[in-house]
């Protein structure tokens, strides 16, 4: 294992080095939070794929393949579908808005700050729980590597992510995510996938050893697939962690086509995870938990060196999602909640001061994430709470604002409150993992949005005119940003 340990240590040291290098580039709010809005197609595609394919997509995706066979690909597949939908239908308009957060978009579209503050609280809760679930996953990986105590593993992995994220903000995260994308591609797609299939005896032997249901594309169940579509596909359309990456694109064309490439990559990654899990079922038919499949097949079937690289790929998956969620959480906490509570609104500040403030919030949120991850043990429940709140509370006012002119600020507020409360009450009634909370929460949100919007005066014409200018990309850059040179 000495070679495997060396691979992991070199990888982790490289992540910290990237953070230090990124710190030298992040000298303005724009550079720190959205990489100066300058990412080209290659960097954009790689980093977008890295953030959406986290520990749940890698370890959890293989686990679903172990439990259900090829239909276990549906969870990650719906993530890819959501990214494709975002890229094709919405990303160009989102990129042209030149904002930093989803809540800023709501404030621009509906006018005033009330919708922004309330939606900011919901988005903050979502990004915090998303970062927590990724951080918890360090315990699984470091346990395989070093037989490490759970708390120590969370502190170690979380501290590395907090360190490079705090140092260089989005530039550091972009650089590390690109490395993580390459490591995941090599480790999971090019190495683990073919080795797992060969070790299981090939597809013919896999079909002979397993029930027919393992090769049924709908074997996981129609209701489960529908729930995945509702939560993950729609969740991809509105998450701050995803939008903040869209904001990094240097043009709307980059956002559209770069995101399309990343979404297509996610579809391939989904199928790979399900096949690896199916092969693991042949090799280890009686594992205690499906989520042990990834670590077990890596530990027992891969040669020295390759094993270290694949475990580094698992770390890469967790770190990319964790860092993206962390900077999203800190951005929302600072720009949408703290600044508004202090009454700053859009008040300008020096670039240097804004970078320091955002850096402090990343550090503060990072410490909160590590502490919460230590206290919470159930990753699936935490992730479900996050996505239920996001989709139930924010999907309707965000997409409604993009496609329906008649939507009003009162309708948006009613939608967020009705959907959020319905989700919370129904999770308490039916259980966190039940399907009913997101189903009925979404319906309550939609009904409140339509009814209240139609019953209240239309949005002021000046607000809508300014909104159309933003969508068309004709508004000037934000006060704290320099105008980028043409690319």
PDB file of N, CA, C and O in Angstrom, residues 180-253:
ATOM      1  N   UNK A 180      -9.144  17.239 -10.819  1.00  0.00           N
ATOM      2  CA  UNK A 180     -10.031  16.194 -10.319  1.00  0.00           C
ATOM      3  C   UNK A 180     -10.824  15.548 -11.454  1.00  0.00           C
ATOM      4  O   UNK A 180     -11.066  14.336 -11.445  1.00  0.00           O
ATOM      5  N   UNK A 181     -11.218  16.326 -12.455  1.00  0.00           N
ATOM      6  CA  UNK A 181     -11.924  15.785 -13.612  1.00  0.00           C
ATOM      7  C   UNK A 181     -11.042  14.783 -14.366  1.00  0.00           C
ATOM      8  O   UNK A 181     -11.494  13.691 -14.742  1.00  0.00           O
ATOM      9  N   UNK A 182      -9.783  15.145 -14.563  1.00  0.00           N
ATOM     10  CA  UNK A 182      -8.854  14.246 -15.260  1.00  0.00           C
ATOM     11  C   UNK A 182      -8.625  12.971 -14.445  1.00  0.00           C
ATOM     12  O   UNK A 182      -8.651  11.855 -14.990  1.00  0.00           O
ATOM     13  N   UNK A 183      -8.440  13.140 -13.128  1.00  0.00           N
ATOM     14  CA  UNK A 183      -8.199  11.973 -12.268  1.00  0.00           C
ATOM     15  C   UNK A 183      -9.417  11.050 -12.267  1.00  0.00           C
ATOM     16  O   UNK A 183      -9.281   9.818 -12.344  1.00  0.00           O
ATOM     17  N   UNK A 184     -10.619  11.614 -12.192  1.00  0.00           N
ATOM     18  CA  UNK A 184     -11.833  10.796 -12.214  1.00  0.00           C
ATOM     19  C   UNK A 184     -11.985  10.058 -13.542  1.00  0.00           C
ATOM     20  O   UNK A 184     -12.383   8.887 -13.580  1.00  0.00           O
ATOM     21  N   UNK A 185     -11.700  10.747 -14.629  1.00  0.00           N
ATOM     22  CA  UNK A 185     -11.835  10.119 -15.945  1.00  0.00           C
ATOM     23  C   UNK A 185     -10.892   8.925 -16.072  1.00  0.00           C
ATOM     24  O   UNK A 185     -11.290   7.838 -16.514  1.00  0.00           O
ATOM     25  N   UNK A 186      -9.638   9.135 -15.688  1.00  0.00           N
ATOM     26  CA  UNK A 186      -8.664   8.043 -15.767  1.00  0.00           C
ATOM     27  C   UNK A 186      -8.992   6.942 -14.768  1.00  0.00           C
ATOM     28  O   UNK A 186      -9.030   5.752 -15.112  1.00  0.00           O
ATOM     29  N   UNK A 187      -9.248   7.338 -13.522  1.00  0.00           N
ATOM     30  CA  UNK A 187      -9.426   6.354 -12.462  1.00  0.00           C
ATOM     31  C   UNK A 187     -10.687   5.523 -12.598  1.00  0.00           C
ATOM     32  O   UNK A 187     -10.653   4.296 -12.423  1.00  0.00           O
ATOM     33  N   UNK A 188     -11.814   6.157 -12.914  1.00  0.00           N
ATOM     34  CA  UNK A 188     -13.093   5.443 -12.937  1.00  0.00           C
ATOM     35  C   UNK A 188     -13.414   4.897 -14.327  1.00  0.00           C
ATOM     36  O   UNK A 188     -13.706   3.706 -14.489  1.00  0.00           O
ATOM     37  N   UNK A 189     -13.356   5.747 -15.355  1.00  0.00           N
ATOM     38  CA  UNK A 189     -13.777   5.322 -16.690  1.00  0.00           C
ATOM     39  C   UNK A 189     -12.729   4.454 -17.397  1.00  0.00           C
ATOM     40  O   UNK A 189     -13.077   3.441 -18.018  1.00  0.00           O
ATOM     41  N   UNK A 190     -11.475   4.849 -17.316  1.00  0.00           N
ATOM     42  CA  UNK A 190     -10.445   4.158 -18.095  1.00  0.00           C
ATOM     43  C   UNK A 190      -9.801   2.991 -17.363  1.00  0.00           C
ATOM     44  O   UNK A 190      -9.248   2.092 -18.006  1.00  0.00           O
ATOM     45  N   UNK A 191      -9.831   2.982 -16.033  1.00  0.00           N
ATOM     46  CA  UNK A 191      -9.180   1.905 -15.278  1.00  0.00           C
ATOM     47  C   UNK A 191     -10.179   1.003 -14.551  1.00  0.00           C
ATOM     48  O   UNK A 191     -10.254  -0.199 -14.814  1.00  0.00           O
ATOM     49  N   UNK A 192     -10.957   1.565 -13.623  1.00  0.00           N
ATOM     50  CA  UNK A 192     -11.827   0.728 -12.797  1.00  0.00           C
ATOM     51  C   UNK A 192     -12.902   0.025 -13.627  1.00  0.00           C
ATOM     52  O   UNK A 192     -13.189  -1.158 -13.399  1.00  0.00           O
ATOM     53  N   UNK A 193     -13.513   0.712 -14.580  1.00  0.00           N
ATOM     54  CA  UNK A 193     -14.590   0.120 -15.370  1.00  0.00           C
ATOM     55  C   UNK A 193     -14.146  -1.141 -16.116  1.00  0.00           C
ATOM     56  O   UNK A 193     -14.732  -2.214 -15.917  1.00  0.00           O
ATOM     57  N   UNK A 194     -13.127  -1.074 -16.956  1.00  0.00           N
ATOM     58  CA  UNK A 194     -12.739  -2.305 -17.679  1.00  0.00           C
ATOM     59  C   UNK A 194     -12.188  -3.395 -16.756  1.00  0.00           C
ATOM     60  O   UNK A 194     -12.444  -4.579 -16.977  1.00  0.00           O
ATOM     61  N   UNK A 195     -11.438  -3.006 -15.716  1.00  0.00           N
ATOM     62  CA  UNK A 195     -10.885  -4.006 -14.799  1.00  0.00           C
ATOM     63  C   UNK A 195     -12.014  -4.728 -14.069  1.00  0.00           C
ATOM     64  O   UNK A 195     -11.993  -5.954 -13.900  1.00  0.00           O
ATOM     65  N   UNK A 196     -13.031  -4.003 -13.623  1.00  0.00           N
ATOM     66  CA  UNK A 196     -14.157  -4.625 -12.913  1.00  0.00           C
ATOM     67  C   UNK A 196     -14.891  -5.611 -13.808  1.00  0.00           C
ATOM     68  O   UNK A 196     -15.247  -6.721 -13.377  1.00  0.00           O
ATOM     69  N   UNK A 197     -15.131  -5.221 -15.057  1.00  0.00           N
ATOM     70  CA  UNK A 197     -15.847  -6.111 -15.980  1.00  0.00           C
ATOM     71  C   UNK A 197     -15.034  -7.374 -16.252  1.00  0.00           C
ATOM     72  O   UNK A 197     -15.563  -8.496 -16.248  1.00  0.00           O
ATOM     73  N   UNK A 198     -13.739  -7.222 -16.473  1.00  0.00           N
ATOM     74  CA  UNK A 198     -12.862  -8.387 -16.728  1.00  0.00           C
ATOM     75  C   UNK A 198     -12.818  -9.300 -15.504  1.00  0.00           C
ATOM     76  O   UNK A 198     -12.926 -10.533 -15.616  1.00  0.00           O
ATOM     77  N   UNK A 199     -12.676  -8.720 -14.313  1.00  0.00           N
ATOM     78  CA  UNK A 199     -12.611  -9.523 -13.084  1.00  0.00           C
ATOM     79  C   UNK A 199     -13.907 -10.300 -12.853  1.00  0.00           C
ATOM     80  O   UNK A 199     -13.903 -11.388 -12.271  1.00  0.00           O
ATOM     81  N   UNK A 200     -15.035  -9.747 -13.292  1.00  0.00           N
ATOM     82  CA  UNK A 200     -16.331 -10.408 -13.132  1.00  0.00           C
ATOM     83  C   UNK A 200     -16.589 -11.458 -14.213  1.00  0.00           C
ATOM     84  O   UNK A 200     -17.631 -12.119 -14.188  1.00  0.00           O
ATOM     85  N   UNK A 201     -15.666 -11.596 -15.149  1.00  0.00           N
ATOM     86  CA  UNK A 201     -15.807 -12.608 -16.197  1.00  0.00           C
ATOM     87  C   UNK A 201     -16.424 -12.120 -17.486  1.00  0.00           C
ATOM     88  O   UNK A 201     -16.772 -12.916 -18.359  1.00  0.00           O
ATOM     89  N   UNK A 202     -16.584 -10.800 -17.633  1.00  0.00           N
ATOM     90  CA  UNK A 202     -17.188 -10.252 -18.834  1.00  0.00           C
ATOM     91  C   UNK A 202     -18.699 -10.171 -18.716  1.00  0.00           C
ATOM     92  O   UNK A 202     -19.305 -10.688 -17.776  1.00  0.00           O
ATOM     93  N   UNK A 203     -19.323  -9.521 -19.681  1.00  0.00           N
ATOM     94  CA  UNK A 203     -20.766  -9.316 -19.614  1.00  0.00           C
ATOM     95  C   UNK A 203     -21.539 -10.628 -19.696  1.00  0.00           C
ATOM     96  O   UNK A 203     -22.608 -10.782 -19.088  1.00  0.00           O
ATOM     97  N   UNK A 204     -21.032 -11.592 -20.445  1.00  0.00           N
ATOM     98  CA  UNK A 204     -21.705 -12.877 -20.545  1.00  0.00           C
ATOM     99  C   UNK A 204     -21.812 -13.578 -19.200  1.00  0.00           C
ATOM    100  O   UNK A 204     -22.877 -14.073 -18.821  1.00  0.00           O
ATOM    101  N   UNK A 205     -20.717 -13.585 -18.450  1.00  0.00           N
ATOM    102  CA  UNK A 205     -20.715 -14.208 -17.136  1.00  0.00           C
ATOM    103  C   UNK A 205     -21.576 -13.419 -16.158  1.00  0.00           C
ATOM    104  O   UNK A 205     -22.260 -13.997 -15.294  1.00  0.00           O
ATOM    105  N   UNK A 206     -21.558 -12.091 -16.271  1.00  0.00           N
ATOM    106  CA  UNK A 206     -22.398 -11.264 -15.403  1.00  0.00           C
ATOM    107  C   UNK A 206     -23.877 -11.578 -15.614  1.00  0.00           C
ATOM    108  O   UNK A 206     -24.647 -11.702 -14.658  1.00  0.00           O
ATOM    109  N   UNK A 207     -24.294 -11.732 -16.875  1.00  0.00           N
ATOM    110  CA  UNK A 207     -25.690 -12.073 -17.162  1.00  0.00           C
ATOM    111  C   UNK A 207     -26.041 -13.462 -16.652  1.00  0.00           C
ATOM    112  O   UNK A 207     -27.162 -13.708 -16.195  1.00  0.00           O
ATOM    113  N   UNK A 208     -25.093 -14.383 -16.712  1.00  0.00           N
ATOM    114  CA  UNK A 208     -25.347 -15.748 -16.247  1.00  0.00           C
ATOM    115  C   UNK A 208     -25.467 -15.811 -14.727  1.00  0.00           C
ATOM    116  O   UNK A 208     -26.218 -16.635 -14.189  1.00  0.00           O
ATOM    117  N   UNK A 209     -24.736 -14.952 -14.013  1.00  0.00           N
ATOM    118  CA  UNK A 209     -24.677 -15.011 -12.555  1.00  0.00           C
ATOM    119  C   UNK A 209     -25.792 -14.233 -11.867  1.00  0.00           C
ATOM    120  O   UNK A 209     -26.129 -14.515 -10.714  1.00  0.00           O
ATOM    121  N   UNK A 210     -26.366 -13.261 -12.549  1.00  0.00           N
ATOM    122  CA  UNK A 210     -27.302 -12.352 -11.888  1.00  0.00           C
ATOM    123  C   UNK A 210     -28.720 -12.497 -12.438  1.00  0.00           C
ATOM    124  O   UNK A 210     -28.909 -12.927 -13.584  1.00  0.00           O
ATOM    125  N   UNK A 211     -29.724 -12.099 -11.642  1.00  0.00           N
ATOM    126  CA  UNK A 211     -31.106 -12.146 -12.128  1.00  0.00           C
ATOM    127  C   UNK A 211     -31.311 -11.235 -13.334  1.00  0.00           C
ATOM    128  O   UNK A 211     -30.599 -10.236 -13.516  1.00  0.00           O
ATOM    129  N   UNK A 212     -32.320 -11.562 -14.129  1.00  0.00           N
ATOM    130  CA  UNK A 212     -32.624 -10.772 -15.335  1.00  0.00           C
ATOM    131  C   UNK A 212     -32.919  -9.315 -14.993  1.00  0.00           C
ATOM    132  O   UNK A 212     -32.621  -8.402 -15.774  1.00  0.00           O
ATOM    133  N   UNK A 213     -33.496  -9.073 -13.810  1.00  0.00           N
ATOM    134  CA  UNK A 213     -33.862  -7.711 -13.402  1.00  0.00           C
ATOM    135  C   UNK A 213     -32.650  -6.789 -13.359  1.00  0.00           C
ATOM    136  O   UNK A 213     -32.801  -5.568 -13.501  1.00  0.00           O
ATOM    137  N   UNK A 214     -31.454  -7.354 -13.174  1.00  0.00           N
ATOM    138  CA  UNK A 214     -30.244  -6.532 -13.125  1.00  0.00           C
ATOM    139  C   UNK A 214     -29.930  -5.897 -14.475  1.00  0.00           C
ATOM    140  O   UNK A 214     -29.122  -4.960 -14.544  1.00  0.00           O
ATOM    141  N   UNK A 215     -30.532  -6.373 -15.535  1.00  0.00           N
ATOM    142  CA  UNK A 215     -30.250  -5.837 -16.867  1.00  0.00           C
ATOM    143  C   UNK A 215     -31.489  -5.193 -17.487  1.00  0.00           C
ATOM    144  O   UNK A 215     -31.515  -4.879 -18.669  1.00  0.00           O
ATOM    145  N   UNK A 216     -32.504  -4.964 -16.652  1.00  0.00           N
ATOM    146  CA  UNK A 216     -33.715  -4.257 -17.055  1.00  0.00           C
ATOM    147  C   UNK A 216     -33.487  -2.762 -16.833  1.00  0.00           C
ATOM    148  O   UNK A 216     -33.250  -2.330 -15.703  1.00  0.00           O
ATOM    149  N   UNK A 217     -33.545  -1.935 -17.870  1.00  0.00           N
ATOM    150  CA  UNK A 217     -33.269  -0.495 -17.698  1.00  0.00           C
ATOM    151  C   UNK A 217     -34.244   0.214 -16.768  1.00  0.00           C
ATOM    152  O   UNK A 217     -33.935   1.288 -16.266  1.00  0.00           O
ATOM    153  N   UNK A 218     -35.413  -0.380 -16.501  1.00  0.00           N
ATOM    154  CA  UNK A 218     -36.396   0.225 -15.601  1.00  0.00           C
ATOM    155  C   UNK A 218     -36.540  -0.572 -14.306  1.00  0.00           C
ATOM    156  O   UNK A 218     -37.503  -0.383 -13.561  1.00  0.00           O
ATOM    157  N   UNK A 219     -35.560  -1.411 -14.020  1.00  0.00           N
ATOM    158  CA  UNK A 219     -35.663  -2.306 -12.880  1.00  0.00           C
ATOM    159  C   UNK A 219     -35.738  -1.608 -11.535  1.00  0.00           C
ATOM    160  O   UNK A 219     -36.287  -2.158 -10.581  1.00  0.00           O
ATOM    161  N   UNK A 220     -35.207  -0.409 -11.438  1.00  0.00           N
ATOM    162  CA  UNK A 220     -35.209   0.313 -10.161  1.00  0.00           C
ATOM    163  C   UNK A 220     -36.605   0.811  -9.798  1.00  0.00           C
ATOM    164  O   UNK A 220     -36.858   1.161  -8.641  1.00  0.00           O
ATOM    165  N   UNK A 221     -37.513   0.842 -10.780  1.00  0.00           N
ATOM    166  CA  UNK A 221     -38.893   1.249 -10.513  1.00  0.00           C
ATOM    167  C   UNK A 221     -39.243   2.602 -11.101  1.00  0.00           C
ATOM    168  O   UNK A 221     -38.454   3.554 -10.999  1.00  0.00           O
ATOM    169  N   UNK A 222     -40.430   2.675 -11.714  1.00  0.00           N
ATOM    170  CA  UNK A 222     -40.853   3.909 -12.365  1.00  0.00           C
ATOM    171  C   UNK A 222     -41.008   5.077 -11.413  1.00  0.00           C
ATOM    172  O   UNK A 222     -40.653   6.213 -11.739  1.00  0.00           O
ATOM    173  N   UNK A 223     -41.541   4.829 -10.198  1.00  0.00           N
ATOM    174  CA  UNK A 223     -41.728   5.920  -9.236  1.00  0.00           C
ATOM    175  C   UNK A 223     -40.389   6.485  -8.779  1.00  0.00           C
ATOM    176  O   UNK A 223     -40.237   7.700  -8.624  1.00  0.00           O
ATOM    177  N   UNK A 224     -39.406   5.591  -8.578  1.00  0.00           N
ATOM    178  CA  UNK A 224     -38.073   6.052  -8.175  1.00  0.00           C
ATOM    179  C   UNK A 224     -37.449   6.903  -9.266  1.00  0.00           C
ATOM    180  O   UNK A 224     -36.855   7.958  -8.987  1.00  0.00           O
ATOM    181  N   UNK A 225     -37.582   6.472 -10.518  1.00  0.00           N
ATOM    182  CA  UNK A 225     -37.026   7.230 -11.640  1.00  0.00           C
ATOM    183  C   UNK A 225     -37.692   8.609 -11.726  1.00  0.00           C
ATOM    184  O   UNK A 225     -37.010   9.625 -11.926  1.00  0.00           O
ATOM    185  N   UNK A 226     -39.012   8.643 -11.548  1.00  0.00           N
ATOM    186  CA  UNK A 226     -39.728   9.923 -11.589  1.00  0.00           C
ATOM    187  C   UNK A 226     -39.245  10.854 -10.476  1.00  0.00           C
ATOM    188  O   UNK A 226     -39.056  12.057 -10.698  1.00  0.00           O
ATOM    189  N   UNK A 227     -39.039  10.298  -9.278  1.00  0.00           N
ATOM    190  CA  UNK A 227     -38.553  11.116  -8.159  1.00  0.00           C
ATOM    191  C   UNK A 227     -37.159  11.648  -8.448  1.00  0.00           C
ATOM    192  O   UNK A 227     -36.849  12.813  -8.152  1.00  0.00           O
ATOM    193  N   UNK A 228     -36.290  10.801  -9.012  1.00  0.00           N
ATOM    194  CA  UNK A 228     -34.949  11.263  -9.400  1.00  0.00           C
ATOM    195  C   UNK A 228     -35.036  12.425 -10.395  1.00  0.00           C
ATOM    196  O   UNK A 228     -34.312  13.421 -10.284  1.00  0.00           O
ATOM    197  N   UNK A 229     -35.927  12.284 -11.385  1.00  0.00           N
ATOM    198  CA  UNK A 229     -36.097  13.355 -12.374  1.00  0.00           C
ATOM    199  C   UNK A 229     -36.547  14.644 -11.700  1.00  0.00           C
ATOM    200  O   UNK A 229     -36.028  15.730 -11.995  1.00  0.00           O
ATOM    201  N   UNK A 230     -37.491  14.520 -10.789  1.00  0.00           N
ATOM    202  CA  UNK A 230     -38.039  15.698 -10.130  1.00  0.00           C
ATOM    203  C   UNK A 230     -36.996  16.386  -9.260  1.00  0.00           C
ATOM    204  O   UNK A 230     -36.854  17.617  -9.287  1.00  0.00           O
ATOM    205  N   UNK A 231     -36.252  15.596  -8.498  1.00  0.00           N
ATOM    206  CA  UNK A 231     -35.301  16.178  -7.542  1.00  0.00           C
ATOM    207  C   UNK A 231     -33.999  16.593  -8.219  1.00  0.00           C
ATOM    208  O   UNK A 231     -33.555  17.741  -8.113  1.00  0.00           O
ATOM    209  N   UNK A 232     -33.364  15.667  -8.931  1.00  0.00           N
ATOM    210  CA  UNK A 232     -32.020  15.938  -9.442  1.00  0.00           C
ATOM    211  C   UNK A 232     -32.027  16.709 -10.764  1.00  0.00           C
ATOM    212  O   UNK A 232     -31.221  17.628 -10.952  1.00  0.00           O
ATOM    213  N   UNK A 233     -32.922  16.344 -11.685  1.00  0.00           N
ATOM    214  CA  UNK A 233     -32.953  17.076 -12.955  1.00  0.00           C
ATOM    215  C   UNK A 233     -33.350  18.526 -12.730  1.00  0.00           C
ATOM    216  O   UNK A 233     -32.678  19.455 -13.196  1.00  0.00           O
ATOM    217  N   UNK A 234     -34.430  18.745 -11.982  1.00  0.00           N
ATOM    218  CA  UNK A 234     -34.845  20.114 -11.697  1.00  0.00           C
ATOM    219  C   UNK A 234     -33.872  20.799 -10.739  1.00  0.00           C
ATOM    220  O   UNK A 234     -33.659  22.017 -10.830  1.00  0.00           O
ATOM    221  N   UNK A 235     -33.284  20.026  -9.810  1.00  0.00           N
ATOM    222  CA  UNK A 235     -32.300  20.602  -8.901  1.00  0.00           C
ATOM    223  C   UNK A 235     -31.101  21.182  -9.629  1.00  0.00           C
ATOM    224  O   UNK A 235     -30.544  22.210  -9.228  1.00  0.00           O
ATOM    225  N   UNK A 236     -30.697  20.534 -10.722  1.00  0.00           N
ATOM    226  CA  UNK A 236     -29.581  21.049 -11.524  1.00  0.00           C
ATOM    227  C   UNK A 236     -29.907  22.399 -12.153  1.00  0.00           C
ATOM    228  O   UNK A 236     -29.017  23.196 -12.438  1.00  0.00           O
ATOM    229  N   UNK A 237     -31.192  22.667 -12.365  1.00  0.00           N
ATOM    230  CA  UNK A 237     -31.584  23.909 -13.037  1.00  0.00           C
ATOM    231  C   UNK A 237     -31.475  25.134 -12.139  1.00  0.00           C
ATOM    232  O   UNK A 237     -31.387  26.257 -12.651  1.00  0.00           O
ATOM    233  N   UNK A 238     -31.471  24.949 -10.823  1.00  0.00           N
ATOM    234  CA  UNK A 238     -31.628  26.115  -9.951  1.00  0.00           C
ATOM    235  C   UNK A 238     -30.621  26.192  -8.809  1.00  0.00           C
ATOM    236  O   UNK A 238     -30.654  27.147  -8.040  1.00  0.00           O
ATOM    237  N   UNK A 239     -29.715  25.234  -8.661  1.00  0.00           N
ATOM    238  CA  UNK A 239     -28.781  25.250  -7.541  1.00  0.00           C
ATOM    239  C   UNK A 239     -27.732  26.353  -7.658  1.00  0.00           C
ATOM    240  O   UNK A 239     -27.159  26.567  -8.733  1.00  0.00           O
ATOM    241  N   UNK A 240     -27.452  27.047  -6.551  1.00  0.00           N
ATOM    242  CA  UNK A 240     -26.431  28.087  -6.544  1.00  0.00           C
ATOM    243  C   UNK A 240     -25.072  27.536  -6.938  1.00  0.00           C
ATOM    244  O   UNK A 240     -24.308  28.198  -7.648  1.00  0.00           O
ATOM    245  N   UNK A 241     -24.737  26.318  -6.498  1.00  0.00           N
ATOM    246  CA  UNK A 241     -23.442  25.725  -6.830  1.00  0.00           C
ATOM    247  C   UNK A 241     -23.296  25.542  -8.337  1.00  0.00           C
ATOM    248  O   UNK A 241     -22.190  25.702  -8.887  1.00  0.00           O
ATOM    249  N   UNK A 242     -24.404  25.230  -9.023  1.00  0.00           N
ATOM    250  CA  UNK A 242     -24.354  25.056 -10.478  1.00  0.00           C
ATOM    251  C   UNK A 242     -24.358  26.407 -11.185  1.00  0.00           C
ATOM    252  O   UNK A 242     -23.570  26.660 -12.116  1.00  0.00           O
ATOM    253  N   UNK A 243     -25.233  27.304 -10.760  1.00  0.00           N
ATOM    254  CA  UNK A 243     -25.287  28.632 -11.381  1.00  0.00           C
ATOM    255  C   UNK A 243     -23.965  29.374 -11.240  1.00  0.00           C
ATOM    256  O   UNK A 243     -23.543  30.081 -12.153  1.00  0.00           O
ATOM    257  N   UNK A 244     -23.312  29.210 -10.104  1.00  0.00           N
ATOM    258  CA  UNK A 244     -22.056  29.942  -9.904  1.00  0.00           C
ATOM    259  C   UNK A 244     -21.001  29.496 -10.912  1.00  0.00           C
ATOM    260  O   UNK A 244     -20.137  30.275 -11.291  1.00  0.00           O
ATOM    261  N   UNK A 245     -21.082  28.233 -11.358  1.00  0.00           N
ATOM    262  CA  UNK A 245     -20.187  27.788 -12.433  1.00  0.00           C
ATOM    263  C   UNK A 245     -20.596  28.379 -13.772  1.00  0.00           C
ATOM    264  O   UNK A 245     -19.737  28.695 -14.598  1.00  0.00           O
ATOM    265  N   UNK A 246     -21.893  28.503 -13.997  1.00  0.00           N
ATOM    266  CA  UNK A 246     -22.346  29.141 -15.250  1.00  0.00           C
ATOM    267  C   UNK A 246     -21.823  30.567 -15.321  1.00  0.00           C
ATOM    268  O   UNK A 246     -21.410  31.045 -16.390  1.00  0.00           O
ATOM    269  N   UNK A 247     -21.799  31.251 -14.175  1.00  0.00           N
ATOM    270  CA  UNK A 247     -21.307  32.629 -14.140  1.00  0.00           C
ATOM    271  C   UNK A 247     -19.820  32.734 -14.523  1.00  0.00           C
ATOM    272  O   UNK A 247     -19.347  33.818 -14.851  1.00  0.00           O
ATOM    273  N   UNK A 248     -19.077  31.627 -14.454  1.00  0.00           N
ATOM    274  CA  UNK A 248     -17.644  31.681 -14.776  1.00  0.00           C
ATOM    275  C   UNK A 248     -17.372  31.646 -16.283  1.00  0.00           C
ATOM    276  O   UNK A 248     -16.252  31.919 -16.709  1.00  0.00           O
ATOM    277  N   UNK A 249     -18.378  31.310 -17.085  1.00  0.00           N
ATOM    278  CA  UNK A 249     -18.167  31.192 -18.534  1.00  0.00           C
ATOM    279  C   UNK A 249     -17.845  32.551 -19.144  1.00  0.00           C
ATOM    280  O   UNK A 249     -18.444  33.559 -18.792  1.00  0.00           O
ATOM    281  N   UNK A 250     -16.924  32.563 -20.094  1.00  0.00           N
ATOM    282  CA  UNK A 250     -16.540  33.848 -20.703  1.00  0.00           C
ATOM    283  C   UNK A 250     -17.542  34.325 -21.746  1.00  0.00           C
ATOM    284  O   UNK A 250     -17.487  35.481 -22.193  1.00  0.00           O
ATOM    285  N   UNK A 251     -18.472  33.474 -22.156  1.00  0.00           N
ATOM    286  CA  UNK A 251     -19.501  33.886 -23.111  1.00  0.00           C
ATOM    287  C   UNK A 251     -20.707  32.965 -22.949  1.00  0.00           C
ATOM    288  O   UNK A 251     -20.602  31.875 -22.379  1.00  0.00           O
ATOM    289  N   UNK A 252     -21.860  33.408 -23.459  1.00  0.00           N
ATOM    290  CA  UNK A 252     -23.031  32.547 -23.383  1.00  0.00           C
ATOM    291  C   UNK A 252     -22.869  31.306 -24.247  1.00  0.00           C
ATOM    292  O   UNK A 252     -23.409  30.238 -23.941  1.00  0.00           O
ATOM    293  N   UNK A 253     -22.094  31.397 -25.313  1.00  0.00           N
ATOM    294  CA  UNK A 253     -21.825  30.222 -26.157  1.00  0.00           C
ATOM    295  C   UNK A 253     -21.023  29.170 -25.377  1.00  0.00           C
ATOM    296  O   UNK A 253     -21.295  27.970 -25.468  1.00  0.00           O
TER     297      UNK A 253
END
